């Protein structure tokens, strides 16, 4: 049980951090108290914005002494309200946004050391300047920070080839709930000294400590890329196509995204300047990206031949390859703006689920049928990372009903139903976004007791006072 922050603690923090690092002003706090989806608004007596690891240590030590909770926050782009403080005002908001130095970039080691507040797109630009790339990318790249990406084990659109954040993190520096600094930044490629605290911190959603910096893997810049848009009838055929393309192009396929016709229609309706890449309508669409390093053969040619053969074989209905970078970006915009188009259309019950890659085509069909049978009129909107077995399986209200009212009355039931379907298919109710607050109830309802006991034991061992981001991720006793 944590304590409410009192005037003594706030004054100590104010003195230690100064005016740039401490604010209790409502106008400074209010932009950061509501989650990105606008579902939950919390309360906090202060926004703490340290500019160094030493300041983070001082904050955590003072909070620990007082038994007061801290909510770490980066860009606040969490889809599960993971960085939103509790509504009772019992926690202080700890923003890492001022810690935005890229401490080093090495082409020899292929490693970048970036502080927690570095914005993902800034890291992309910095890496490109030395002929390297940091391959993780997602639609929130202009907002999401390295600390948030590490703490949610973010995925994105390049997981197929490069894995999630977990496989891109070589080292982590963090402040543990005691206020001590854990220096695990060393970017050793091999290090078998037992339990890996760095990997425990990846995906911990701020419940085990504050990530202050990470050593991250870099790769050679892409010399060329080919982006294709495909129309087809059946997701099973999409998987057959994926395996064929992998065989034809070696390792170069890095994105394989599926978009339903309904999702494409929403973008075309709500996002200005967008147009459909293909002339006809298709039940499903694919966005495929292949890249090759400098000096290697342009993947466009192999992709064109492979897609042509797939049309001839009746596997897909139509396909086009972006003629230039502008067109490639316009294809990606259609994919990346689906969430925004959905929001503009009135919202949906959102689910970010995974099943085995081979089980996804069946899940897409049977899951949608089951939802639409159980909630008559509800409309499933599916899109996402088919190549990773990870789909955004969202459910929109029936046409003609008040969206907000329907989501308020049916949303929780819809989500429990979808999560149970995913469980029955052997999948996960959180493929990418984490548990945060919004998935905690279903996670608690469905978690395997052995896993729960281990989760709680780890939390208790590292954060015995429970001051790090309480109410997120760990189901309450
Ligand atoms: C339009 C859009 C598209 C998205 N697409 C994807 C996607 O494709 N794949 C994907 O995985 N996610 C996606 N997300 C979700 C989101 O961008 C990621 O979860 C991202 O990692 C959050 O980064 P952030 O800096 O905004 O973290 P925040 O939202 O601020 O925090 C996220 C969590 O991390 C914790 N945290 C933040 N910083 C630290 C730190 N320094 N130390 C310890 N804990 C910390 C917070 O307490 C919270 O639990 C998307 C979000 C949006 C809005």
Coordinates of C-alpha atoms and ligand atoms in Angstrom, one line a residue:
X1 CA 0.0 0.0 0.0
X2 CA 1.6 3.3 -1.0
X3 CA 1.1 6.7 0.7
X4 CA -0.3 10.0 -0.6
X5 CA 2.4 12.5 -1.4
X6 CA 2.6 15.1 1.3
X7 CA 3.9 18.7 1.3
X8 CA 7.3 17.7 2.7
X9 CA 8.0 15.3 -0.1
X10 CA 6.8 17.7 -2.7
X11 CA 9.0 20.5 -1.3
X12 CA 12.1 18.2 -1.2
X13 CA 11.5 17.3 -4.8
X14 CA 11.0 20.9 -5.9
X15 CA 14.2 21.9 -4.2
X16 CA 16.2 19.0 -5.7
X17 CA 14.9 19.4 -9.3
X18 CA 14.4 23.2 -9.7
X19 CA 11.8 24.9 -11.8
X20 CA 12.6 23.0 -15.0
X21 CA 12.3 19.6 -13.3
X22 CA 9.4 20.1 -11.0
X23 CA 5.9 21.5 -11.7
X24 CA 2.7 21.3 -9.8
X25 CA 0.9 23.7 -12.2
X26 CA -2.3 22.2 -13.6
X27 CA -1.5 23.6 -17.1
X28 CA 1.8 21.7 -17.2
X29 CA 0.3 18.5 -15.9
X30 CA -3.0 18.3 -17.7
X31 CA -1.7 17.3 -21.2
X32 CA -0.1 14.2 -19.6
X33 CA -2.9 13.0 -17.4
X34 CA -5.1 11.5 -20.1
X35 CA -4.1 8.4 -22.1
X36 CA -3.7 8.6 -25.9
X37 CA -7.0 6.9 -26.5
X38 CA -8.8 9.4 -24.2
X39 CA -10.2 6.6 -22.1
X40 CA -8.8 7.4 -18.6
X41 CA -7.8 10.7 -16.9
X42 CA -5.7 10.4 -13.8
X43 CA -4.6 12.9 -11.2
X44 CA -1.1 13.8 -9.9
X45 CA 0.2 16.4 -7.5
X46 CA 3.4 17.0 -9.5
X47 CA 5.1 16.4 -12.9
X48 CA 8.8 15.4 -12.3
X49 CA 11.0 15.9 -15.3
X50 CA 14.6 14.9 -14.4
X51 CA 17.4 15.8 -16.8
X52 CA 20.0 13.2 -15.6
X53 CA 20.3 9.7 -14.1
X54 CA 21.4 11.3 -10.8
X55 CA 18.1 13.3 -10.7
X56 CA 16.1 10.1 -11.4
X57 CA 17.9 8.4 -8.5
X58 CA 17.2 11.3 -6.2
X59 CA 13.5 11.2 -7.1
X60 CA 13.2 7.5 -6.7
X61 CA 15.1 7.5 -3.4
X62 CA 12.8 10.3 -2.0
X63 CA 9.6 8.5 -3.2
X64 CA 10.8 5.2 -1.8
X65 CA 11.5 6.7 1.6
X66 CA 8.0 8.3 1.7
X67 CA 6.4 5.2 0.2
X68 CA 4.9 7.2 -2.6
X69 CA 4.2 5.8 -6.1
X70 CA 5.8 6.9 -9.3
X71 CA 4.4 6.6 -12.8
X72 CA 7.1 6.7 -15.5
X73 CA 6.1 8.3 -18.7
X74 CA 7.7 8.8 -22.1
X75 CA 5.6 10.0 -25.1
X76 CA 2.3 8.9 -23.4
X77 CA 1.4 6.9 -26.6
X78 CA 0.5 3.8 -24.7
X79 CA -2.6 2.1 -26.1
X80 CA -3.4 0.6 -22.7
X81 CA -3.2 3.7 -20.4
X82 CA 0.1 2.3 -19.0
X83 CA 1.5 5.8 -18.4
X84 CA -1.6 7.4 -16.9
X85 CA -1.5 8.0 -13.2
X86 CA -4.3 6.6 -10.9
X87 CA -7.4 8.8 -10.4
X88 CA -6.9 9.2 -6.6
X89 CA -3.8 11.3 -7.0
X90 CA -1.6 8.9 -5.0
X91 CA 1.2 8.8 -7.6
X92 CA 3.6 11.4 -9.0
X93 CA 4.2 11.6 -12.8
X94 CA 7.8 10.9 -13.7
X95 CA 8.5 12.1 -17.3
X96 CA 11.7 11.1 -19.0
X97 CA 11.2 13.5 -21.9
X98 CA 14.1 15.8 -20.9
X99 CA 16.6 13.0 -21.0
X100 CA 17.0 13.0 -24.8
X101 CA 20.7 12.6 -25.5
X102 CA 22.0 10.1 -27.9
X103 CA 25.1 9.3 -25.9
X104 CA 27.0 7.5 -28.6
X105 CA 26.5 6.0 -32.1
X106 CA 29.1 3.4 -33.3
X107 CA 29.2 2.0 -36.8
X108 CA 32.0 -0.3 -35.7
X109 CA 30.0 -1.9 -33.0
X110 CA 26.7 -1.2 -34.7
X111 CA 25.3 0.1 -31.4
X112 CA 23.5 3.3 -30.4
X113 CA 23.3 4.3 -26.7
X114 CA 20.2 6.5 -26.3
X115 CA 18.6 8.0 -23.3
X116 CA 15.1 7.1 -22.3
X117 CA 13.5 10.3 -23.6
X118 CA 14.9 10.1 -27.2
X119 CA 12.0 10.0 -29.7
X120 CA 12.1 7.1 -32.0
X121 CA 12.1 9.1 -35.2
X122 CA 15.1 11.2 -33.9
X123 CA 17.1 8.0 -33.4
X124 CA 16.2 6.9 -37.0
X125 CA 17.6 10.2 -38.3
X126 CA 20.8 10.1 -36.2
X127 CA 21.5 6.5 -37.2
X128 CA 21.0 7.3 -40.9
X129 CA 23.7 10.0 -40.6
X130 CA 26.3 7.3 -40.0
X131 CA 24.9 4.9 -42.6
X132 CA 23.0 2.8 -40.2
X133 CA 19.4 2.1 -39.3
X134 CA 17.5 1.3 -36.2
X135 CA 14.9 -1.0 -37.7
X136 CA 12.0 -0.8 -35.3
X137 CA 9.3 1.5 -36.6
X138 CA 5.6 2.2 -35.7
X139 CA 3.0 4.8 -36.5
X140 CA 3.7 6.6 -33.2
X141 CA 7.4 7.1 -34.1
X142 CA 7.2 10.9 -33.8
X143 CA 6.0 10.6 -30.2
X144 CA 7.1 7.3 -28.6
X145 CA 10.4 7.3 -26.7
X146 CA 13.1 4.7 -26.2
X147 CA 12.2 4.3 -22.6
X148 CA 8.5 3.6 -23.5
X149 CA 9.5 1.3 -26.4
X150 CA 11.8 -0.7 -24.1
X151 CA 9.2 -0.8 -21.3
X152 CA 6.5 -2.1 -23.6
X153 CA 8.7 -4.4 -25.7
X154 CA 7.2 -2.6 -28.7
X155 CA 6.9 -4.3 -32.0
X156 CA 5.8 -2.4 -35.1
X157 CA 6.0 -3.0 -38.8
X158 CA 9.5 -4.6 -39.1
X159 CA 9.3 -7.4 -36.5
X160 CA 9.1 -10.1 -39.2
X161 CA 12.8 -9.5 -39.9
X162 CA 14.3 -7.8 -36.9
X163 CA 12.1 -9.0 -34.0
X164 CA 10.6 -6.8 -31.2
X165 CA 12.4 -4.4 -29.0
X166 CA 13.6 -7.3 -26.9
X167 CA 15.8 -8.6 -29.7
X168 CA 17.1 -5.1 -30.4
X169 CA 18.2 -4.2 -26.9
X170 CA 21.7 -5.1 -25.9
X171 CA 22.0 -3.2 -22.7
X172 CA 20.0 -1.1 -20.2
X173 CA 20.7 1.5 -17.6
X174 CA 17.9 1.8 -15.0
X175 CA 17.2 3.2 -11.6
X176 CA 15.8 0.5 -9.4
X177 CA 13.0 1.1 -6.9
X178 CA 15.6 1.4 -4.1
X179 CA 17.1 4.5 -5.9
X180 CA 20.2 2.5 -6.9
X181 CA 21.5 2.7 -10.5
X182 CA 21.7 -0.6 -12.4
X183 CA 24.4 -0.2 -15.0
X184 CA 23.7 -2.8 -17.6
X185 CA 24.5 -0.7 -20.6
X186 CA 27.5 -2.8 -21.8
X187 CA 26.7 -3.9 -25.3
X188 CA 28.2 -7.3 -25.1
X189 CA 26.8 -9.6 -27.8
X190 CA 27.5 -12.6 -25.4
X191 CA 27.0 -12.5 -21.7
X192 CA 25.8 -15.6 -19.8
X193 CA 26.0 -14.5 -16.2
X194 CA 22.6 -15.9 -15.2
X195 CA 19.3 -14.1 -14.8
X196 CA 19.2 -11.2 -17.2
X197 CA 17.9 -8.1 -15.4
X198 CA 18.0 -6.2 -18.7
X199 CA 15.5 -8.5 -20.3
X200 CA 13.3 -8.4 -17.2
X201 CA 13.1 -4.6 -17.6
X202 CA 12.1 -5.0 -21.2
X203 CA 8.3 -5.1 -21.2
X204 CA 8.0 -4.4 -17.5
X205 CA 5.8 -1.4 -18.1
X206 CA 7.6 0.7 -15.5
X207 CA 6.8 -1.8 -12.7
X208 CA 10.4 -2.8 -11.9
X209 CA 12.3 0.5 -12.2
X210 CA 12.9 3.5 -14.4
X211 CA 14.8 2.9 -17.6
X212 CA 17.2 5.8 -18.2
X213 CA 19.1 4.6 -21.3
X214 CA 19.5 1.6 -23.6
X215 CA 22.2 0.2 -25.9
X216 CA 20.5 -0.7 -29.1
X217 CA 21.4 -2.7 -32.2
X218 CA 22.0 -0.9 -35.5
X219 CA 22.0 -2.4 -39.0
X220 CA 23.3 -1.2 -42.3
X221 CA 21.1 1.4 -43.9
X222 CA 18.7 0.1 -46.6
X223 CA 20.2 0.8 -50.0
X224 CA 16.9 0.1 -51.8
X225 CA 13.4 -0.8 -50.9
X226 CA 10.4 -2.1 -52.7
X227 CA 6.8 -1.5 -51.4
X228 CA 4.0 -3.5 -52.9
X229 CA 0.2 -3.4 -52.5
X230 CA -1.7 -6.6 -53.1
X231 CA -5.4 -7.5 -53.4
X232 CA -6.6 -11.0 -52.6
X233 CA -9.6 -13.0 -51.3
X234 CA -8.2 -15.3 -48.6
X235 CA -5.7 -14.7 -45.8
X236 CA -4.6 -18.3 -46.1
X237 CA -3.3 -17.5 -49.6
X238 CA -1.6 -14.5 -48.0
X239 CA 0.5 -16.8 -45.9
X240 CA 1.3 -19.1 -48.8
X241 CA 2.5 -15.9 -50.6
X242 CA 4.6 -14.8 -47.7
X243 CA 6.5 -18.1 -47.6
X244 CA 7.0 -18.0 -51.4
X245 CA 8.3 -14.5 -51.2
X246 CA 10.7 -15.4 -48.4
X247 CA 12.0 -18.2 -50.5
X248 CA 12.4 -16.0 -53.6
X249 CA 13.9 -12.9 -51.9
X250 CA 16.0 -14.4 -49.1
X251 CA 15.9 -12.3 -46.0
X252 CA 14.7 -9.2 -47.6
X253 CA 10.9 -9.2 -46.7
X254 CA 10.5 -7.1 -43.6
X255 CA 6.9 -6.1 -43.5
X256 CA 3.8 -8.1 -44.4
X257 CA 0.8 -6.3 -43.3
X258 CA -2.9 -7.2 -43.9
X259 CA -5.7 -4.7 -44.3
X260 CA -9.3 -5.5 -44.7
X261 CA -11.4 -3.7 -47.4
X262 CA -13.4 -2.1 -44.6
X263 CA -10.2 -0.7 -43.0
X264 CA -9.1 0.7 -46.3
X265 CA -12.5 2.2 -46.9
X266 CA -12.3 4.0 -43.5
X267 CA -9.0 5.5 -44.3
X268 CA -10.2 6.6 -47.8
X269 CA -13.3 8.2 -46.2
X270 CA -11.6 10.1 -43.3
X271 CA -8.0 10.8 -44.3
X272 CA -7.6 13.5 -46.9
X273 CA -5.3 13.0 -49.9
X274 CA -5.5 9.2 -49.8
X275 CA -6.5 7.0 -52.7
X276 CA -6.7 3.2 -53.3
X277 CA -3.6 1.7 -54.9
X278 CA -5.7 -0.8 -56.9
X279 CA -8.6 -0.3 -59.3
X280 CA -10.9 -2.9 -57.8
X281 CA -12.2 -3.8 -54.4
X282 CA -10.7 -6.9 -52.7
X283 CA -11.7 -8.7 -49.5
X284 CA -8.2 -8.3 -48.2
X285 CA -5.2 -6.2 -49.0
X286 CA -1.5 -6.7 -48.2
X287 CA 1.2 -4.1 -47.8
X288 CA 4.6 -5.8 -48.4
X289 CA 8.0 -4.2 -48.0
X290 CA 11.3 -5.7 -49.0
X291 CA 14.7 -4.0 -48.6
X292 CA 18.3 -4.7 -49.5
X293 CA 21.5 -3.1 -48.2
X294 CA 23.7 -0.8 -50.2
X295 CA 25.3 -2.6 -53.2
X296 CA 22.9 -5.6 -53.1
X297 CA 20.4 -6.2 -55.9
X298 CA 17.2 -4.0 -55.7
X299 CA 14.5 -6.3 -54.4
X300 CA 11.8 -4.7 -56.7
X301 CA 12.7 -6.9 -59.6
X302 CA 12.4 -10.2 -57.6
X303 CA 9.2 -9.0 -55.9
X304 CA 7.7 -8.0 -59.3
X305 CA 8.4 -11.4 -60.7
X306 CA 7.1 -13.3 -57.6
X307 CA 3.9 -11.2 -57.5
X308 CA 3.3 -11.7 -61.2
X309 CA 3.6 -15.5 -60.7
X310 CA 1.2 -15.3 -57.8
X311 CA -1.4 -13.6 -59.9
X312 CA -0.9 -16.1 -62.7
X313 CA -1.3 -18.9 -60.2
X314 CA -4.6 -17.4 -58.8
X315 CA -3.1 -16.9 -55.4
X316 CA -3.7 -13.2 -55.4
X317 CA -6.1 -11.0 -57.4
X318 CA -4.0 -8.0 -58.2
X319 CA -0.8 -6.3 -57.2
X320 CA 1.2 -3.1 -57.8
X321 CA 4.7 -1.9 -56.8
X322 CA 5.2 1.7 -55.7
X323 CA 7.0 3.5 -58.6
X324 CA 8.8 5.9 -56.4
X325 CA 9.4 6.9 -52.7
X326 CA 6.4 9.2 -52.7
X327 CA 4.1 6.4 -53.8
X328 CA 5.7 4.0 -51.3
X329 CA 5.0 6.5 -48.5
X330 CA 1.4 6.9 -49.7
X331 CA 0.9 3.1 -49.4
X332 CA 2.3 3.2 -45.9
X333 CA 0.1 6.1 -45.0
X334 CA -3.0 3.9 -45.8
X335 CA -1.8 1.4 -43.3
X336 CA -0.6 3.8 -40.6
X337 CA -3.7 6.0 -40.6
X338 CA -6.2 3.2 -39.9
X339 CA -6.2 3.9 -36.2
X340 CA -6.8 7.6 -36.7
X341 CA -9.5 6.9 -39.3
X342 CA -11.2 4.5 -36.9
X343 CA -11.1 7.2 -34.2
X344 CA -12.6 9.8 -36.5
X345 CA -15.3 7.3 -37.5
X346 CA -16.5 6.9 -33.9
X347 CA -14.2 4.5 -32.3
X348 CA -14.2 0.7 -31.6
X349 CA -13.4 -1.8 -28.9
X350 CA -9.7 -2.4 -29.7
X351 CA -7.8 -5.7 -29.4
X352 CA -4.2 -6.3 -30.2
X353 CA -4.0 -10.1 -30.3
X354 CA -1.7 -12.8 -31.4
X355 CA -2.1 -16.5 -32.4
X356 CA 0.3 -18.8 -34.2
X357 CA 1.0 -17.4 -37.7
X358 CA -0.5 -20.5 -39.3
X359 CA -3.7 -20.2 -37.1
X360 CA -4.4 -16.6 -38.0
X361 CA -6.4 -17.1 -41.3
X362 CA -8.8 -19.3 -39.5
X363 CA -9.0 -16.9 -36.5
X364 CA -9.8 -14.0 -38.8
X365 CA -12.8 -15.8 -40.4
X366 CA -14.1 -17.8 -37.4
X367 CA -13.4 -15.0 -34.8
X368 CA -15.3 -12.4 -36.9
X369 CA -18.2 -14.8 -37.4
X370 CA -18.4 -15.6 -33.7
X371 CA -18.3 -11.9 -32.7
X372 CA -20.9 -10.9 -35.2
X373 CA -23.2 -13.7 -34.1
X374 CA -22.8 -12.9 -30.4
X375 CA -23.2 -9.1 -30.9
X376 CA -25.6 -8.6 -33.8
X377 CA -24.7 -5.7 -36.0
X378 CA -21.2 -5.3 -34.5
X379 CA -18.5 -5.0 -37.3
X380 CA -15.1 -6.5 -37.0
X381 CA -12.3 -4.4 -38.4
X382 CA -9.1 -6.4 -38.8
X383 CA -5.7 -5.3 -39.9
X384 CA -2.1 -5.6 -38.8
X385 CA 1.0 -7.7 -38.7
X386 CA -0.1 -10.9 -40.4
X387 CA 3.5 -12.1 -40.9
X388 CA 3.9 -12.0 -37.0
X389 CA 0.6 -13.7 -36.3
X390 CA -0.5 -10.3 -34.7
X391 CA -3.7 -8.6 -35.7
X392 CA -5.6 -5.6 -34.5
X393 CA -9.0 -7.2 -34.2
X394 CA -11.3 -4.3 -33.5
X395 CA -15.0 -4.3 -33.1
X396 CA -17.1 -1.3 -34.3
X397 CA -20.6 -0.5 -33.1
X398 CA -23.6 -1.5 -35.3
X399 CA -24.6 1.1 -37.9
X400 CA -27.1 3.6 -36.7
X401 CA -26.5 3.3 -33.0
X402 CA -24.8 5.9 -30.8
X403 CA -21.1 4.8 -30.9
X404 CA -20.2 6.1 -27.5
X405 CA -23.3 4.6 -25.8
X406 CA -22.8 1.2 -27.5
X407 CA -19.1 1.1 -26.5
X408 CA -19.9 2.1 -23.0
X409 CA -22.6 -0.6 -22.6
X410 CA -21.1 -3.4 -24.7
X411 CA -17.3 -2.6 -24.9
X412 CA -16.2 -4.6 -21.9
X413 CA -18.3 -7.6 -22.8
X414 CA -17.0 -7.5 -26.4
X415 CA -13.4 -7.4 -25.3
X416 CA -13.8 -10.3 -22.8
X417 CA -15.5 -12.3 -25.6
X418 CA -12.6 -11.6 -28.1
X419 CA -10.0 -12.3 -25.5
X420 CA -11.6 -15.7 -24.6
X421 CA -11.7 -16.5 -28.4
X422 CA -7.9 -15.7 -28.5
X423 CA -7.3 -17.8 -25.4
X424 CA -9.1 -20.8 -27.0
X425 CA -6.9 -20.4 -30.1
X426 CA -3.8 -20.6 -27.9
X427 CA -3.0 -16.9 -28.4
X428 CA -2.2 -13.8 -26.3
X429 CA -4.6 -10.9 -25.5
X430 CA -1.6 -8.6 -25.7
X431 CA 0.7 -9.0 -28.7
X432 CA 2.3 -5.6 -28.6
X433 CA 0.6 -3.0 -26.5
X434 CA 1.1 -4.5 -23.0
X435 CA -1.4 -4.8 -20.2
X436 CA -1.4 -1.4 -18.6
X437 CA -4.7 -0.5 -17.0
X438 CA -7.0 -1.3 -19.8
X439 CA -6.3 -5.0 -20.1
X440 CA -5.6 -5.7 -16.5
X441 CA -9.0 -7.2 -15.7
X442 CA -9.0 -9.7 -18.5
X443 CA -5.4 -10.5 -17.9
X444 CA -6.2 -11.2 -14.2
X445 CA -9.2 -13.3 -15.3
X446 CA -7.3 -15.5 -17.8
X447 CA -3.7 -15.7 -16.5
X448 CA -2.2 -19.1 -15.7
X449 CA -1.7 -19.2 -11.8
X450 CA 1.9 -20.5 -12.2
X451 CA 2.7 -17.5 -14.4
X452 CA 0.9 -15.1 -12.0
X453 CA 2.9 -16.4 -8.9
X454 CA 6.2 -15.9 -10.7
X455 CA 5.2 -12.4 -11.9
X456 CA 4.2 -11.4 -8.3
X457 CA 7.4 -12.9 -6.8
X458 CA 9.6 -11.0 -9.2
X459 CA 7.7 -7.8 -8.5
X460 CA 8.0 -8.3 -4.7
X461 CA 11.7 -9.1 -4.9
X462 CA 12.6 -6.0 -6.9
X463 CA 10.0 -3.5 -5.7
X464 CA 9.0 -4.6 -2.2
X465 CA 7.2 -1.3 -1.4
X466 CA 5.2 -1.4 -4.6
X467 CA 6.0 2.1 -5.6
X468 CA 6.7 1.5 -9.3
X469 CA 3.6 2.1 -11.5
X470 CA 1.1 0.3 -9.2
X471 CA -2.2 -0.7 -10.8
X472 CA -0.5 -1.7 -14.1
X473 CA 0.5 -5.1 -15.4
X474 CA 0.5 -7.0 -12.1
X475 CA -3.0 -8.3 -11.2
X476 CA -3.9 -7.2 -7.7
X477 CA -4.0 -9.9 -5.0
Ligands
LIG1 C1 -0.8 5.6 -33.5 C2 -0.1 4.5 -32.7 C3 0.4 3.4 -33.2 C4 1.0 2.5 -32.4 N1 1.6 1.4 -33.0 C5 2.2 0.5 -32.3 C6 2.8 -0.7 -32.9 O1 2.7 -0.9 -34.1 N2 3.5 -1.5 -32.1 C7 3.6 -1.4 -30.8 O2 4.2 -2.2 -30.1 N3 3.0 -0.3 -30.2 C8 2.4 0.6 -30.9 N4 1.8 1.7 -30.3 C9 1.8 1.8 -28.8 C10 3.0 2.8 -28.3 O3 3.5 3.6 -29.3 C11 4.1 2.0 -27.7 O4 3.6 1.3 -26.6 C12 5.3 2.8 -27.3 O5 6.3 1.9 -26.9 C13 5.0 3.7 -26.1 O6 6.1 4.6 -26.0 P1 6.0 5.9 -25.1 O7 7.3 6.6 -25.0 O8 4.8 6.8 -25.6 O9 5.6 5.3 -23.7 P2 4.4 5.7 -22.7 O10 3.1 5.6 -23.4 O11 4.7 7.0 -22.1 O12 4.6 4.6 -21.6 C14 4.3 3.2 -22.0 C15 4.6 2.3 -20.8 O13 6.0 2.3 -20.5 C16 6.3 2.9 -19.2 N5 7.5 3.7 -19.4 C17 7.7 4.8 -20.2 N6 8.9 5.2 -20.1 C18 9.5 4.5 -19.2 C19 10.9 4.5 -18.7 N7 11.8 5.4 -19.1 N8 11.2 3.6 -17.7 C20 10.2 2.7 -17.3 N9 9.0 2.7 -17.7 C21 8.6 3.5 -18.7 C22 5.1 3.6 -18.8 O14 4.9 3.7 -17.4 C23 4.0 2.8 -19.5 O15 3.7 1.6 -18.7 C24 1.1 2.7 -31.0 C25 0.6 3.8 -30.5 C26 0.0 4.7 -31.3 C27 -0.6 6.0 -30.6

